[in-house]
Short mmCIF file of N, CA and C in Angstrom, two decimals:
data_model
loop_
_atom_site.label_atom_id
_atom_site.label_comp_id
_atom_site.label_asym_id
_atom_site.label_seq_id
_atom_site.Cartn_x
_atom_site.Cartn_y
_atom_site.Cartn_z
N SER A 1 0.84 -1.18 0.00
CA SER A 1 0.00 0.00 0.00
C SER A 1 0.88 1.24 0.00
N ARG A 2 0.55 2.17 -0.88
CA ARG A 2 1.31 3.41 -0.97
C ARG A 2 0.87 4.35 0.14
N PRO A 3 1.83 5.13 0.66
CA PRO A 3 1.41 6.14 1.63
C PRO A 3 0.49 7.15 0.97
N HIS A 4 -0.48 7.64 1.72
CA HIS A 4 -1.43 8.59 1.18
C HIS A 4 -0.76 9.96 1.09
N SER A 5 -0.80 10.53 -0.09
CA SER A 5 -0.28 11.88 -0.29
C SER A 5 -1.18 12.58 -1.27
N GLN A 6 -0.94 13.85 -1.46
CA GLN A 6 -1.75 14.60 -2.41
C GLN A 6 -1.65 13.98 -3.79
N SER A 7 -0.43 13.50 -4.17
CA SER A 7 -0.25 12.97 -5.51
C SER A 7 -0.94 11.63 -5.72
N SER A 8 -1.35 10.96 -4.63
CA SER A 8 -2.05 9.68 -4.81
C SER A 8 -3.55 9.87 -4.85
N GLN A 9 -4.02 11.10 -4.67
CA GLN A 9 -5.44 11.36 -4.73
C GLN A 9 -5.90 11.34 -6.17
N PRO A 10 -7.07 10.73 -6.45
CA PRO A 10 -7.58 10.74 -7.82
C PRO A 10 -7.69 12.16 -8.35
N GLY A 11 -7.31 12.32 -9.59
CA GLY A 11 -7.41 13.62 -10.24
C GLY A 11 -6.14 14.44 -10.15
N HIS A 12 -5.23 14.10 -9.26
CA HIS A 12 -3.96 14.83 -9.17
C HIS A 12 -3.06 14.38 -10.30
N PRO A 13 -2.35 15.30 -10.98
CA PRO A 13 -1.53 14.93 -12.14
C PRO A 13 -0.56 13.77 -11.87
N GLU A 14 0.07 13.74 -10.70
CA GLU A 14 1.02 12.65 -10.44
C GLU A 14 0.33 11.31 -10.29
N SER A 15 -0.93 11.31 -9.79
CA SER A 15 -1.64 10.03 -9.70
C SER A 15 -1.96 9.51 -11.09
N HIS A 16 -2.23 10.42 -12.03
CA HIS A 16 -2.45 10.01 -13.41
C HIS A 16 -1.18 9.39 -13.97
N ALA A 17 -0.04 10.03 -13.72
CA ALA A 17 1.23 9.52 -14.23
C ALA A 17 1.50 8.13 -13.71
N ALA A 18 1.19 7.87 -12.44
CA ALA A 18 1.39 6.54 -11.88
C ALA A 18 0.49 5.52 -12.56
N ASP A 19 -0.77 5.89 -12.82
CA ASP A 19 -1.68 4.99 -13.53
C ASP A 19 -1.18 4.68 -14.92
N LEU A 20 -0.67 5.70 -15.61
CA LEU A 20 -0.22 5.52 -16.99
C LEU A 20 1.03 4.65 -17.08
N ALA A 21 1.81 4.59 -16.00
CA ALA A 21 3.03 3.79 -16.02
C ALA A 21 2.72 2.30 -16.08
N GLY A 22 1.56 1.90 -15.58
CA GLY A 22 1.16 0.49 -15.66
C GLY A 22 1.87 -0.35 -14.63
N SER A 23 1.67 -1.67 -14.75
CA SER A 23 2.33 -2.58 -13.83
C SER A 23 2.79 -3.80 -14.60
N GLY A 24 3.86 -4.40 -14.13
CA GLY A 24 4.42 -5.58 -14.78
C GLY A 24 4.27 -6.78 -13.88
N SER A 25 5.22 -7.70 -13.97
CA SER A 25 5.12 -8.91 -13.17
C SER A 25 6.07 -8.85 -11.97
N GLY A 26 6.43 -7.69 -11.54
CA GLY A 26 7.28 -7.54 -10.38
C GLY A 26 7.98 -6.20 -10.41
N PRO A 27 8.65 -5.87 -9.30
CA PRO A 27 9.29 -4.55 -9.21
C PRO A 27 10.34 -4.32 -10.30
N THR A 28 11.13 -5.33 -10.64
CA THR A 28 12.16 -5.14 -11.66
C THR A 28 11.53 -4.93 -13.02
N ALA A 29 10.49 -5.71 -13.35
CA ALA A 29 9.80 -5.54 -14.63
C ALA A 29 9.13 -4.18 -14.70
N ASP A 30 8.52 -3.75 -13.58
CA ASP A 30 7.88 -2.43 -13.55
C ASP A 30 8.89 -1.33 -13.81
N THR A 31 10.03 -1.40 -13.14
CA THR A 31 11.06 -0.38 -13.28
C THR A 31 11.61 -0.35 -14.70
N ALA A 32 11.86 -1.52 -15.27
CA ALA A 32 12.38 -1.57 -16.64
C ALA A 32 11.36 -1.04 -17.63
N ALA A 33 10.09 -1.44 -17.48
CA ALA A 33 9.04 -0.97 -18.39
C ALA A 33 8.85 0.53 -18.26
N GLN A 34 8.84 1.03 -17.02
CA GLN A 34 8.66 2.46 -16.81
C GLN A 34 9.82 3.24 -17.43
N GLY A 35 11.04 2.73 -17.26
CA GLY A 35 12.21 3.39 -17.85
C GLY A 35 12.15 3.41 -19.36
N PHE A 36 11.74 2.29 -19.94
CA PHE A 36 11.63 2.18 -21.39
C PHE A 36 10.60 3.17 -21.94
N PHE A 37 9.41 3.17 -21.36
CA PHE A 37 8.36 4.05 -21.85
C PHE A 37 8.66 5.52 -21.54
N ARG A 38 9.31 5.77 -20.43
CA ARG A 38 9.71 7.14 -20.11
C ARG A 38 10.70 7.66 -21.15
N ALA A 39 11.67 6.80 -21.54
CA ALA A 39 12.65 7.21 -22.56
C ALA A 39 11.96 7.46 -23.90
N LEU A 40 11.02 6.59 -24.29
CA LEU A 40 10.28 6.82 -25.54
C LEU A 40 9.54 8.15 -25.49
N PHE A 41 8.89 8.40 -24.39
CA PHE A 41 8.11 9.62 -24.22
C PHE A 41 9.01 10.84 -24.25
N ASP A 42 10.10 10.80 -23.50
CA ASP A 42 10.99 11.95 -23.38
C ASP A 42 11.79 12.24 -24.64
N LYS A 43 12.13 11.21 -25.41
CA LYS A 43 12.99 11.38 -26.58
C LYS A 43 12.23 11.49 -27.89
N ALA A 44 10.92 11.36 -27.86
CA ALA A 44 10.13 11.44 -29.09
C ALA A 44 10.31 12.80 -29.75
N ALA A 45 10.42 12.79 -31.08
CA ALA A 45 10.54 14.04 -31.83
C ALA A 45 9.21 14.79 -31.87
N GLU A 46 8.12 14.05 -31.82
CA GLU A 46 6.80 14.67 -31.81
C GLU A 46 6.47 15.15 -30.41
N GLY A 47 5.69 16.22 -30.36
CA GLY A 47 5.18 16.66 -29.06
C GLY A 47 4.06 15.74 -28.64
N ILE A 48 4.08 15.30 -27.39
CA ILE A 48 3.05 14.39 -26.90
C ILE A 48 2.39 15.03 -25.68
N VAL A 49 1.07 15.01 -25.67
CA VAL A 49 0.31 15.50 -24.52
C VAL A 49 -0.72 14.43 -24.15
N VAL A 50 -0.85 14.20 -22.86
CA VAL A 50 -1.86 13.29 -22.32
C VAL A 50 -2.85 14.15 -21.56
N VAL A 51 -4.14 14.02 -21.93
CA VAL A 51 -5.19 14.85 -21.35
C VAL A 51 -6.23 13.94 -20.69
N ASP A 52 -6.63 14.30 -19.49
CA ASP A 52 -7.73 13.60 -18.81
C ASP A 52 -9.01 14.02 -19.55
N SER A 53 -9.66 13.08 -20.21
CA SER A 53 -10.79 13.47 -21.06
C SER A 53 -12.02 13.89 -20.26
N SER A 54 -12.08 13.58 -18.98
CA SER A 54 -13.24 14.00 -18.19
C SER A 54 -13.09 15.42 -17.67
N THR A 55 -11.86 15.91 -17.49
CA THR A 55 -11.65 17.26 -16.98
C THR A 55 -11.06 18.20 -18.02
N LEU A 56 -10.56 17.65 -19.12
CA LEU A 56 -9.85 18.39 -20.17
C LEU A 56 -8.61 19.09 -19.62
N ARG A 57 -8.02 18.49 -18.60
CA ARG A 57 -6.78 19.00 -18.01
C ARG A 57 -5.59 18.18 -18.50
N ILE A 58 -4.47 18.86 -18.69
CA ILE A 58 -3.25 18.19 -19.14
C ILE A 58 -2.66 17.40 -17.98
N VAL A 59 -2.39 16.14 -18.25
CA VAL A 59 -1.82 15.25 -17.25
C VAL A 59 -0.31 15.17 -17.41
N GLN A 60 0.15 15.10 -18.64
CA GLN A 60 1.57 14.91 -18.90
C GLN A 60 1.91 15.47 -20.27
N VAL A 61 3.10 16.03 -20.40
CA VAL A 61 3.63 16.47 -21.69
C VAL A 61 5.08 16.01 -21.78
N ASN A 62 5.55 15.85 -23.00
CA ASN A 62 6.96 15.50 -23.17
C ASN A 62 7.76 16.76 -23.50
N PRO A 63 9.10 16.67 -23.45
CA PRO A 63 9.93 17.85 -23.73
C PRO A 63 9.68 18.47 -25.10
N ALA A 64 9.41 17.66 -26.12
CA ALA A 64 9.18 18.21 -27.46
C ALA A 64 7.93 19.10 -27.48
N LEU A 65 6.87 18.70 -26.78
CA LEU A 65 5.66 19.52 -26.74
C LEU A 65 5.93 20.80 -25.95
N SER A 66 6.66 20.68 -24.87
CA SER A 66 7.02 21.84 -24.07
C SER A 66 7.78 22.87 -24.91
N ARG A 67 8.75 22.41 -25.69
CA ARG A 67 9.51 23.31 -26.57
C ARG A 67 8.61 23.90 -27.65
N MET A 68 7.74 23.08 -28.22
CA MET A 68 6.87 23.51 -29.32
C MET A 68 5.96 24.66 -28.88
N PHE A 69 5.43 24.56 -27.65
CA PHE A 69 4.47 25.55 -27.18
C PHE A 69 5.11 26.64 -26.31
N GLY A 70 6.34 26.40 -25.85
CA GLY A 70 7.05 27.42 -25.09
C GLY A 70 6.74 27.45 -23.60
N TYR A 71 6.05 26.47 -23.09
CA TYR A 71 5.77 26.38 -21.66
C TYR A 71 6.73 25.38 -21.01
N ALA A 72 7.02 25.58 -19.72
CA ALA A 72 7.74 24.57 -18.96
C ALA A 72 6.82 23.36 -18.77
N GLU A 73 7.38 22.16 -18.84
CA GLU A 73 6.57 20.94 -18.70
C GLU A 73 5.74 20.96 -17.42
N ASP A 74 6.38 21.27 -16.29
CA ASP A 74 5.66 21.22 -15.02
C ASP A 74 4.57 22.29 -14.94
N ARG A 75 4.74 23.38 -15.64
CA ARG A 75 3.71 24.43 -15.66
C ARG A 75 2.47 23.97 -16.43
N MET A 76 2.66 23.14 -17.45
CA MET A 76 1.54 22.70 -18.28
C MET A 76 0.64 21.69 -17.55
N ARG A 77 1.24 20.87 -16.69
CA ARG A 77 0.46 19.85 -15.98
C ARG A 77 -0.64 20.51 -15.15
N GLY A 78 -1.85 20.03 -15.34
CA GLY A 78 -2.99 20.56 -14.61
C GLY A 78 -3.70 21.70 -15.32
N MET A 79 -3.08 22.25 -16.37
CA MET A 79 -3.72 23.33 -17.12
C MET A 79 -4.76 22.76 -18.08
N SER A 80 -5.68 23.60 -18.49
CA SER A 80 -6.69 23.20 -19.46
C SER A 80 -6.04 22.98 -20.83
N VAL A 81 -6.56 22.02 -21.56
CA VAL A 81 -6.09 21.77 -22.92
C VAL A 81 -6.33 22.99 -23.81
N ASP A 82 -7.18 23.88 -23.38
CA ASP A 82 -7.48 25.10 -24.14
C ASP A 82 -6.24 25.93 -24.43
N ILE A 83 -5.22 25.86 -23.58
CA ILE A 83 -4.03 26.70 -23.80
C ILE A 83 -3.33 26.37 -25.11
N LEU A 84 -3.61 25.20 -25.68
CA LEU A 84 -2.94 24.78 -26.91
C LEU A 84 -3.61 25.32 -28.16
N HIS A 85 -4.80 25.86 -28.01
CA HIS A 85 -5.62 26.24 -29.16
C HIS A 85 -5.99 27.72 -29.13
N PRO A 86 -6.17 28.33 -30.32
CA PRO A 86 -6.61 29.73 -30.35
C PRO A 86 -7.97 29.87 -29.67
N GLU A 87 -8.20 31.03 -29.11
CA GLU A 87 -9.43 31.26 -28.34
C GLU A 87 -10.70 30.93 -29.14
N GLU A 88 -10.73 31.30 -30.43
CA GLU A 88 -11.94 31.06 -31.21
C GLU A 88 -12.20 29.58 -31.47
N ALA A 89 -11.20 28.72 -31.29
CA ALA A 89 -11.36 27.28 -31.52
C ALA A 89 -11.70 26.52 -30.24
N ARG A 90 -11.60 27.15 -29.10
CA ARG A 90 -11.75 26.44 -27.82
C ARG A 90 -13.12 25.79 -27.62
N PRO A 91 -14.23 26.44 -27.98
CA PRO A 91 -15.53 25.75 -27.83
C PRO A 91 -15.59 24.46 -28.66
N MET A 92 -14.98 24.50 -29.84
CA MET A 92 -14.97 23.32 -30.70
C MET A 92 -14.15 22.19 -30.08
N VAL A 93 -13.05 22.54 -29.40
CA VAL A 93 -12.20 21.53 -28.77
C VAL A 93 -13.00 20.78 -27.71
N GLY A 94 -13.72 21.50 -26.86
CA GLY A 94 -14.53 20.86 -25.82
C GLY A 94 -15.59 19.95 -26.39
N SER A 95 -16.28 20.40 -27.44
CA SER A 95 -17.31 19.56 -28.04
C SER A 95 -16.69 18.36 -28.75
N TRP A 96 -15.48 18.53 -29.28
CA TRP A 96 -14.78 17.40 -29.92
C TRP A 96 -14.51 16.31 -28.89
N PHE A 97 -14.03 16.69 -27.71
CA PHE A 97 -13.78 15.70 -26.65
C PHE A 97 -15.08 15.01 -26.25
N ASP A 98 -16.16 15.76 -26.15
CA ASP A 98 -17.45 15.19 -25.75
C ASP A 98 -18.00 14.20 -26.76
N SER A 99 -17.67 14.38 -28.04
CA SER A 99 -18.28 13.56 -29.09
C SER A 99 -17.54 12.25 -29.36
N HIS A 100 -16.39 12.03 -28.73
CA HIS A 100 -15.62 10.81 -29.01
C HIS A 100 -15.69 9.83 -27.85
N GLN A 101 -15.73 8.58 -28.21
CA GLN A 101 -15.84 7.49 -27.25
C GLN A 101 -14.48 6.87 -26.96
N PRO A 102 -14.37 6.14 -25.84
CA PRO A 102 -13.10 5.46 -25.54
C PRO A 102 -12.64 4.56 -26.69
N ASP A 103 -11.35 4.44 -26.81
CA ASP A 103 -10.68 3.59 -27.79
C ASP A 103 -10.79 4.10 -29.23
N PHE A 104 -11.12 5.38 -29.43
CA PHE A 104 -11.12 5.91 -30.78
C PHE A 104 -9.70 6.36 -31.12
N SER A 105 -9.45 6.55 -32.40
CA SER A 105 -8.21 7.19 -32.82
C SER A 105 -8.49 7.95 -34.11
N VAL A 106 -7.76 9.01 -34.30
CA VAL A 106 -7.87 9.82 -35.51
C VAL A 106 -6.50 9.77 -36.17
N ASP A 107 -6.48 9.35 -37.44
CA ASP A 107 -5.19 9.16 -38.10
C ASP A 107 -4.39 10.44 -38.14
N ARG A 108 -4.87 11.46 -38.81
CA ARG A 108 -4.16 12.73 -38.91
C ARG A 108 -5.13 13.84 -39.26
N PHE A 109 -4.85 14.99 -38.71
CA PHE A 109 -5.54 16.19 -39.16
C PHE A 109 -4.66 17.38 -38.82
N GLU A 110 -4.92 18.49 -39.49
CA GLU A 110 -4.16 19.70 -39.27
C GLU A 110 -5.02 20.69 -38.51
N THR A 111 -4.38 21.43 -37.60
CA THR A 111 -5.11 22.43 -36.83
C THR A 111 -4.16 23.55 -36.44
N GLU A 112 -4.75 24.71 -36.23
CA GLU A 112 -3.95 25.84 -35.78
C GLU A 112 -3.78 25.75 -34.26
N CYS A 113 -2.57 26.02 -33.80
CA CYS A 113 -2.26 26.00 -32.37
C CYS A 113 -1.68 27.36 -31.99
N VAL A 114 -1.55 27.58 -30.68
CA VAL A 114 -1.02 28.85 -30.21
C VAL A 114 0.03 28.61 -29.12
N ARG A 115 1.18 29.25 -29.31
CA ARG A 115 2.27 29.15 -28.34
C ARG A 115 1.97 30.05 -27.13
N CYS A 116 2.75 29.88 -26.07
CA CYS A 116 2.52 30.68 -24.86
C CYS A 116 2.68 32.18 -25.12
N ASP A 117 3.47 32.56 -26.14
CA ASP A 117 3.64 33.99 -26.45
C ASP A 117 2.57 34.53 -27.39
N GLY A 118 1.59 33.67 -27.73
CA GLY A 118 0.49 34.09 -28.59
C GLY A 118 0.71 33.84 -30.07
N CYS A 119 1.93 33.48 -30.47
CA CYS A 119 2.20 33.17 -31.88
C CYS A 119 1.46 31.90 -32.27
N ARG A 120 0.91 31.93 -33.46
CA ARG A 120 0.16 30.77 -33.97
C ARG A 120 1.03 29.96 -34.91
N PHE A 121 0.74 28.66 -34.96
CA PHE A 121 1.45 27.79 -35.89
C PHE A 121 0.52 26.65 -36.28
N LEU A 122 0.82 26.04 -37.40
CA LEU A 122 0.03 24.93 -37.90
C LEU A 122 0.66 23.62 -37.44
N ALA A 123 -0.17 22.73 -36.91
CA ALA A 123 0.32 21.43 -36.43
C ALA A 123 -0.49 20.31 -37.04
N GLU A 124 0.19 19.20 -37.24
CA GLU A 124 -0.47 17.97 -37.64
C GLU A 124 -0.64 17.15 -36.36
N LEU A 125 -1.85 16.65 -36.13
CA LEU A 125 -2.13 15.88 -34.92
C LEU A 125 -2.56 14.46 -35.27
N ARG A 126 -2.16 13.55 -34.41
CA ARG A 126 -2.67 12.18 -34.40
C ARG A 126 -3.17 11.98 -32.98
N VAL A 127 -4.41 11.54 -32.84
CA VAL A 127 -5.06 11.51 -31.53
C VAL A 127 -5.67 10.14 -31.27
N SER A 128 -5.50 9.67 -30.04
CA SER A 128 -6.13 8.42 -29.63
C SER A 128 -6.68 8.59 -28.22
N MET A 129 -7.76 7.88 -27.95
CA MET A 129 -8.28 7.85 -26.59
C MET A 129 -7.97 6.47 -26.04
N VAL A 130 -7.47 6.44 -24.82
CA VAL A 130 -7.16 5.18 -24.15
C VAL A 130 -7.78 5.21 -22.76
N VAL A 131 -8.07 4.05 -22.23
CA VAL A 131 -8.58 3.94 -20.87
C VAL A 131 -7.52 3.21 -20.07
N VAL A 132 -7.05 3.85 -19.00
CA VAL A 132 -6.04 3.26 -18.13
C VAL A 132 -6.53 3.39 -16.70
N GLY A 133 -6.56 2.28 -16.00
CA GLY A 133 -7.03 2.32 -14.61
C GLY A 133 -8.46 2.81 -14.51
N GLY A 134 -9.27 2.54 -15.54
CA GLY A 134 -10.66 2.97 -15.54
C GLY A 134 -10.87 4.43 -15.92
N ARG A 135 -9.80 5.15 -16.18
CA ARG A 135 -9.90 6.57 -16.54
C ARG A 135 -9.64 6.74 -18.03
N PRO A 136 -10.47 7.56 -18.70
CA PRO A 136 -10.22 7.84 -20.12
C PRO A 136 -9.23 9.00 -20.28
N TYR A 137 -8.26 8.79 -21.17
CA TYR A 137 -7.27 9.80 -21.49
C TYR A 137 -7.22 9.98 -23.00
N VAL A 138 -6.91 11.19 -23.43
CA VAL A 138 -6.67 11.45 -24.84
C VAL A 138 -5.17 11.69 -24.97
N VAL A 139 -4.54 10.94 -25.87
CA VAL A 139 -3.11 11.08 -26.14
C VAL A 139 -2.99 11.67 -27.54
N SER A 140 -2.33 12.82 -27.61
CA SER A 140 -2.18 13.51 -28.89
C SER A 140 -0.71 13.68 -29.22
N PHE A 141 -0.39 13.43 -30.48
CA PHE A 141 0.97 13.60 -31.01
C PHE A 141 0.94 14.80 -31.94
N PHE A 142 1.73 15.82 -31.63
CA PHE A 142 1.78 17.06 -32.39
C PHE A 142 3.06 17.14 -33.20
N THR A 143 2.94 17.54 -34.47
CA THR A 143 4.09 17.85 -35.31
C THR A 143 3.89 19.25 -35.85
N ASP A 144 4.83 20.14 -35.57
CA ASP A 144 4.78 21.50 -36.11
C ASP A 144 5.10 21.40 -37.60
N ILE A 145 4.14 21.76 -38.44
CA ILE A 145 4.34 21.63 -39.89
C ILE A 145 4.52 23.00 -40.56
N THR A 146 4.87 24.00 -39.78
CA THR A 146 5.05 25.35 -40.32
C THR A 146 6.10 25.36 -41.43
N LYS A 147 7.27 24.80 -41.18
CA LYS A 147 8.35 24.82 -42.18
C LYS A 147 7.96 24.00 -43.41
N ARG A 148 7.31 22.87 -43.18
CA ARG A 148 6.87 22.05 -44.32
C ARG A 148 5.87 22.82 -45.17
N ARG A 149 4.92 23.50 -44.53
CA ARG A 149 3.92 24.26 -45.26
C ARG A 149 4.57 25.41 -46.02
N GLN A 150 5.56 26.08 -45.41
CA GLN A 150 6.27 27.16 -46.10
C GLN A 150 7.03 26.63 -47.31
N ALA A 151 7.65 25.47 -47.18
CA ALA A 151 8.37 24.86 -48.31
C ALA A 151 7.40 24.49 -49.42
N GLU A 152 6.23 23.96 -49.07
CA GLU A 152 5.22 23.62 -50.07
C GLU A 152 4.75 24.87 -50.82
N GLU A 153 4.54 25.95 -50.08
CA GLU A 153 4.09 27.20 -50.71
C GLU A 153 5.18 27.78 -51.61
N LEU A 154 6.44 27.68 -51.20
CA LEU A 154 7.55 28.14 -52.04
C LEU A 154 7.63 27.32 -53.32
N MET A 155 7.49 26.01 -53.21
CA MET A 155 7.52 25.14 -54.40
C MET A 155 6.35 25.47 -55.33
N ARG A 156 5.18 25.72 -54.76
CA ARG A 156 4.01 26.08 -55.57
C ARG A 156 4.25 27.40 -56.29
N ALA A 157 4.82 28.39 -55.60
CA ALA A 157 5.10 29.69 -56.22
C ALA A 157 6.14 29.55 -57.33
N GLN A 158 7.17 28.71 -57.10
CA GLN A 158 8.19 28.49 -58.13
C GLN A 158 7.59 27.79 -59.34
N ARG A 159 6.71 26.82 -59.10
CA ARG A 159 6.05 26.13 -60.21
C ARG A 159 5.18 27.09 -61.01
N ASP A 160 4.43 27.95 -60.29
CA ASP A 160 3.58 28.93 -60.97
C ASP A 160 4.42 29.91 -61.79
N LEU A 161 5.54 30.34 -61.23
CA LEU A 161 6.43 31.24 -61.95
C LEU A 161 7.00 30.56 -63.19
N ALA A 162 7.40 29.30 -63.06
CA ALA A 162 7.93 28.56 -64.20
C ALA A 162 6.87 28.43 -65.29
N GLN A 163 5.63 28.17 -64.90
CA GLN A 163 4.54 28.07 -65.89
C GLN A 163 4.32 29.41 -66.57
N THR A 164 4.36 30.49 -65.81
CA THR A 164 4.19 31.83 -66.38
C THR A 164 5.31 32.14 -67.36
N LEU A 165 6.54 31.81 -66.99
CA LEU A 165 7.67 32.04 -67.89
C LEU A 165 7.57 31.20 -69.16
N ASN A 166 7.09 29.96 -69.03
CA ASN A 166 6.91 29.10 -70.21
C ASN A 166 5.85 29.68 -71.14
N VAL A 167 4.74 30.18 -70.57
CA VAL A 167 3.69 30.77 -71.39
C VAL A 167 4.24 32.02 -72.07
N THR A 168 4.97 32.85 -71.33
CA THR A 168 5.56 34.06 -71.90
C THR A 168 6.54 33.71 -73.01
N ASN A 169 7.34 32.70 -72.78
CA ASN A 169 8.31 32.25 -73.79
C ASN A 169 7.58 31.72 -75.04
N ASP A 170 6.51 30.93 -74.79
CA ASP A 170 5.74 30.39 -75.92
C ASP A 170 5.09 31.52 -76.72
N LEU A 171 4.60 32.56 -76.03
CA LEU A 171 4.00 33.71 -76.72
C LEU A 171 5.05 34.45 -77.54
N GLY A 172 6.22 34.61 -76.97
CA GLY A 172 7.31 35.29 -77.67
C GLY A 172 7.72 34.55 -78.94
N GLU A 173 7.76 33.24 -78.86
CA GLU A 173 8.12 32.44 -80.03
C GLU A 173 7.02 32.48 -81.09
N ALA A 174 5.76 32.58 -80.67
CA ALA A 174 4.64 32.60 -81.60
C ALA A 174 4.58 33.92 -82.35
N LEU A 175 5.06 34.98 -81.76
CA LEU A 175 5.02 36.28 -82.42
C LEU A 175 6.14 36.35 -83.36
#
């Protein structure tokens, strides 16, 4: 039995983290599994956020998400998921959580996000809902696609310019 502390109370961010760590077939297996999954979480290139779907509060974030949004990891824990989205999109975020059932997943979609300094950026998200310890959580993987979108727009502009030059060249030859 664990000693009773604030972090072991249901709803406290650290109690969520303990639930998410899972259990193995003994203390050594638990420690190894926790270390393995912690390393995956911490070293992932994508930003990862775990949200308690009943409260819409952030339970856990990885370093990549912290860097992407500009908040300290520990500051984000317990905050509303709303901080990740522009104000005009926040009502939609809440209704989106309400409309999905446990064990769903969304392959990919793009959405506008907002950093702690108010700057907006475009992100690609992959979202899944999981139930751990009887609690539903939403796990989202964020990829900042700002640079990719800028490169796509530059390529499109170059292609359009090349087409314009070809048409101009063709007109010049026809005259």
